[in-house]
XYZ file of C-alpha atoms in Angstrom:
332
model
C 95.835 110.183 93.251
C 96.586 111.902 89.948
C 100.151 112.669 88.891
C 101.217 116.286 89.185
C 102.302 117.905 85.917
C 105.969 118.852 86.210
C 107.754 120.572 83.328
C 111.527 120.868 83.114
C 112.765 123.772 80.969
C 116.467 123.808 80.137
C 118.551 124.158 76.973
C 120.564 121.049 77.892
C 118.421 118.524 76.020
C 120.330 115.445 77.190
C 119.970 116.503 80.850
C 116.255 117.309 80.520
C 115.530 114.061 78.676
C 117.423 111.958 81.224
C 115.550 113.671 84.071
C 112.190 113.108 82.386
C 112.868 109.467 81.615
C 114.115 108.699 85.126
C 111.070 110.192 86.865
C 108.444 108.880 84.462
C 109.772 105.331 84.756
C 109.557 105.368 88.565
C 106.026 104.245 89.322
C 106.218 105.336 92.940
C 106.648 108.999 92.069
C 103.843 111.509 91.958
C 104.949 113.419 88.864
C 104.381 113.212 85.134
C 107.304 115.050 83.542
C 107.400 116.893 80.234
C 110.271 118.959 78.875
C 111.076 122.112 76.911
C 114.528 122.777 75.490
C 113.742 126.020 73.623
C 112.369 129.242 75.090
C 109.715 129.644 72.372
C 108.553 126.102 73.015
C 108.084 126.969 76.689
C 106.230 130.208 75.915
C 103.780 128.222 73.815
C 103.359 125.592 76.530
C 102.745 128.244 79.188
C 99.939 129.736 77.100
C 98.279 126.451 76.184
C 99.079 123.802 78.811
C 98.266 123.385 82.482
C 101.611 123.367 84.266
C 101.521 122.781 88.007
C 105.264 122.843 88.671
C 107.829 124.554 86.447
C 111.462 123.569 86.992
C 113.165 126.211 84.893
C 116.779 127.060 84.210
C 117.744 130.143 86.225
C 119.296 131.629 83.070
C 115.907 131.466 81.312
C 113.746 132.950 84.042
C 114.228 136.670 83.369
C 113.276 136.265 79.684
C 110.170 134.216 80.449
C 108.835 135.561 83.745
C 106.110 137.632 82.038
C 104.652 134.441 80.526
C 104.511 132.576 83.825
C 101.146 132.661 85.614
C 100.193 130.558 88.614
C 102.744 127.780 88.263
C 104.891 126.734 91.177
C 108.243 127.990 89.908
C 111.479 126.348 91.056
C 114.768 127.520 89.593
C 117.285 125.000 88.293
C 120.601 126.474 89.360
C 124.129 125.673 88.227
C 125.616 127.484 91.211
C 125.144 130.986 92.564
C 122.039 132.961 91.651
C 121.757 136.688 90.889
C 120.563 138.657 93.903
C 117.189 139.423 92.325
C 116.413 135.681 92.105
C 117.190 134.828 95.725
C 113.517 135.097 96.691
C 112.626 132.092 94.512
C 113.089 128.451 95.561
C 116.002 126.838 93.750
C 117.602 123.405 93.421
C 121.154 122.660 92.395
C 121.224 121.056 88.957
C 124.190 118.733 89.384
C 123.037 116.449 92.178
C 121.120 113.180 92.212
C 117.626 113.189 90.737
C 116.356 111.744 94.032
C 117.607 114.790 95.935
C 116.168 117.161 93.332
C 112.779 115.470 93.616
C 112.814 115.694 97.412
C 113.431 119.433 97.211
C 110.745 119.895 94.552
C 108.192 118.054 96.699
C 109.170 120.124 99.727
C 108.771 123.454 97.906
C 105.552 122.383 96.192
C 103.924 121.179 99.415
C 104.843 124.484 101.074
C 102.825 126.488 98.539
C 99.584 124.584 98.798
C 96.507 126.005 100.494
C 94.852 124.642 103.596
C 92.941 121.444 103.083
C 89.520 120.460 104.235
C 90.167 117.190 105.980
C 88.340 114.400 104.248
C 87.765 110.849 105.360
C 90.030 108.423 103.547
C 89.792 104.653 103.473
C 92.376 102.754 105.484
C 94.335 100.411 103.275
C 95.218 96.837 104.098
C 98.555 97.837 105.597
C 100.075 96.975 108.951
C 101.380 99.082 111.829
C 103.905 97.077 113.853
C 105.115 98.459 117.161
C 108.375 97.610 118.921
C 108.589 98.595 122.586
C 110.654 97.690 125.626
C 109.816 99.306 128.997
C 113.482 98.878 129.908
C 114.627 100.645 126.726
C 118.036 99.748 125.333
C 119.749 99.436 121.982
C 118.532 95.851 121.442
C 115.024 97.180 120.834
C 116.311 99.587 118.179
C 118.380 96.873 116.512
C 115.333 94.599 116.404
C 113.043 97.291 114.933
C 115.549 98.384 112.275
C 116.423 94.808 111.312
C 112.737 93.842 111.142
C 112.069 96.798 108.854
C 114.949 95.969 106.536
C 113.906 92.315 106.225
C 110.264 93.173 105.528
C 111.434 95.771 102.973
C 112.974 92.991 100.866
C 109.475 92.231 99.595
C 107.231 95.097 100.750
C 107.181 98.886 101.004
C 108.218 99.687 104.570
C 108.447 102.964 106.496
C 110.336 103.079 109.802
C 109.408 105.802 112.308
C 111.308 106.283 115.551
C 109.019 107.630 118.288
C 111.621 107.895 121.034
C 112.200 111.012 123.088
C 115.954 110.890 122.428
C 116.862 108.293 119.805
C 120.419 109.312 118.946
C 119.984 107.668 115.536
C 121.071 110.776 113.633
C 124.599 109.919 114.797
C 124.326 106.616 112.920
C 122.141 107.486 109.965
C 123.527 110.940 109.271
C 121.964 114.330 109.887
C 119.200 115.830 107.787
C 117.552 119.216 107.489
C 114.081 117.745 108.035
C 112.767 115.284 110.587
C 109.567 114.076 112.243
C 109.133 117.365 114.114
C 108.978 119.199 110.782
C 106.436 116.732 109.406
C 104.195 117.185 112.446
C 104.539 120.962 112.099
C 103.403 120.679 108.473
C 100.472 118.508 109.544
C 99.393 121.224 111.987
C 99.125 123.687 109.099
C 96.462 121.483 107.476
C 97.846 121.910 103.988
C 96.632 119.683 101.199
C 99.895 118.164 99.939
C 100.812 115.954 102.884
C 102.048 113.128 100.663
C 104.488 115.438 98.857
C 105.885 116.694 102.162
C 106.158 113.135 103.486
C 108.040 111.958 100.407
C 110.337 114.983 100.513
C 111.577 113.872 103.949
C 111.985 110.146 103.326
C 115.509 108.728 103.515
C 116.730 105.229 102.624
C 118.428 102.502 104.629
C 118.952 99.852 101.974
C 115.377 99.196 100.765
C 113.672 100.474 103.918
C 112.389 104.044 104.035
C 112.642 106.102 107.183
C 112.059 109.665 108.343
C 114.781 111.074 110.622
C 113.656 111.129 114.240
C 112.936 114.237 116.298
C 116.095 116.057 117.356
C 114.535 118.214 120.069
C 113.085 116.674 123.238
C 110.977 119.811 123.715
C 109.467 119.443 120.238
C 108.800 115.751 120.808
C 106.928 116.091 124.099
C 104.679 118.758 122.556
C 103.374 116.296 119.957
C 99.980 115.032 121.104
C 98.582 111.535 120.782
C 95.967 112.917 118.402
C 98.735 114.257 116.132
C 100.522 110.902 116.077
C 97.203 109.243 115.247
C 96.546 111.773 112.491
C 100.003 111.168 111.056
C 99.459 107.409 110.964
C 96.032 107.875 109.407
C 97.364 110.066 106.589
C 100.244 107.707 105.865
C 97.947 104.690 105.800
C 95.341 106.313 103.575
C 97.562 108.297 101.179
C 100.893 106.487 100.811
C 101.845 103.186 99.191
C 103.462 101.703 102.314
C 102.506 98.137 103.169
C 104.076 98.195 106.642
C 104.845 100.911 109.188
C 107.380 100.082 111.898
C 107.001 102.208 115.029
C 110.054 102.126 117.286
C 108.413 103.343 120.491
C 109.916 105.264 123.386
C 108.600 105.594 126.941
C 105.928 108.231 126.228
C 104.597 106.540 123.087
C 104.747 103.144 124.802
C 102.366 104.393 127.504
C 99.882 106.038 125.120
C 96.980 103.595 125.073
C 95.188 105.333 122.201
C 98.341 105.194 120.073
C 99.016 101.557 120.954
C 95.493 100.713 119.835
C 96.495 101.752 116.295
C 98.963 98.858 116.143
C 98.434 95.600 114.302
C 100.929 93.892 116.581
C 103.430 94.795 119.305
C 106.830 93.142 119.745
C 108.326 93.516 123.221
C 111.984 92.446 123.449
C 112.633 91.223 126.994
C 115.780 91.406 129.094
C 116.302 88.813 131.832
C 117.651 90.991 134.647
C 115.341 91.723 137.595
C 114.980 95.456 136.927
C 113.972 94.903 133.291
C 111.515 92.211 134.329
C 110.070 94.545 136.952
C 109.651 97.358 134.432
C 107.765 95.039 132.084
C 105.390 93.933 134.856
C 104.856 97.556 135.889
C 103.978 98.442 132.278
C 101.590 95.463 132.168
C 99.833 96.710 135.311
C 99.528 100.175 133.765
C 97.834 98.675 130.715
C 95.482 96.713 132.959
C 94.416 99.687 135.093
C 94.038 101.724 131.880
C 91.480 99.185 130.638
C 93.816 98.264 127.774
C 93.643 94.482 127.784
C 93.156 94.700 124.018
C 96.669 96.175 123.784
C 98.150 93.367 125.878
C 96.542 90.834 123.542
C 98.717 92.228 120.715
C 101.967 91.741 122.666
C 104.503 89.167 121.528
C 107.277 89.020 124.086
C 110.690 88.041 122.724
C 114.040 86.934 124.073
C 116.526 88.240 121.524
C 119.769 86.465 120.676
C 123.171 88.048 120.419
C 125.058 90.849 122.069
C 123.398 93.966 123.499
C 126.137 96.060 121.885
C 124.908 98.596 119.357
C 126.136 99.283 115.815
C 129.059 101.672 115.415
C 128.077 103.179 112.063
C 125.568 103.136 109.207
C 127.410 100.285 107.488
C 126.717 98.124 110.573
C 122.991 98.804 110.191
C 123.116 97.449 106.626
C 124.641 94.202 107.903
C 122.062 93.490 110.624
C 119.726 91.366 108.424
C 122.643 89.009 107.631
C 123.662 88.545 111.250
C 122.299 86.416 114.100
C 119.452 88.808 114.868
C 118.399 88.814 111.217
C 118.244 85.010 111.156
C 116.171 85.077 114.330
C 113.681 87.570 112.835
C 113.352 85.593 109.586
C 112.412 82.543 111.648
C 109.989 84.610 113.718
C 108.210 85.862 110.576
C 107.782 82.307 109.283
C 105.945 81.143 112.406
């Protein structure tokens, strides 16, 4: 996929140069950045160059708006904007470059036209499911720890497909989540990868997209939409591994489970949990899904069933007993 031409136009040469250097040195980003620090320089570039995204100082815009054609214009704001500029997308200048890039990708993906779906080639990446018919925090701890350990050497994306995950309480809230990504997918716009990257958050080296906040939104997502999401991620992104932390609905979707490379099932030893696992097994059997059962690796996890109390506890999981257990499991 070609890099998108992004120009930053601002009189602060040191800021513009630092922004350009940071983005151009990050191989994972989708942009090739050039800069203008004088208005006449930008006028010339607008008349001669192909500029796909123009990140322009809000103080410059009025003087240069007549020269701007079909570029995606995003204002670089130092604070409040004049009322006449409120209709334009804007990003705050004095925040991290990572946050600025997320907002740019979000605005850019929103302006693209509908795509004609094309058939991409699945890459040699893995989709690992984690599911427990009995539910519980131990499953979440396993999935998150597994993702963090794999992310030490590979590009990993964690997706929580639970009806009510509660993880926003641990990982912090966010404006955008999986519901928004599915909504974008339904619009069939052409810049899926930009929208995906605009929503990605970090837990140490592991990427994740915040889980759905609304139960109503979640249950309206069809199996076909989950499959389409996985397909687009696998064909367009650079992720080596996707971790799917499955809830009850996703864990009973045979077509979705068939997308998995492998399926870890943490097991509890009490009678009710054992009964739920056997009931789920019977459901797979009557659904003619023996191929799904062949992917199952049932696990007895060590340690306490108590959950983490905060985000800092999530960072420590790979160094604790569960992390040691998973490292041994991956070496088998």
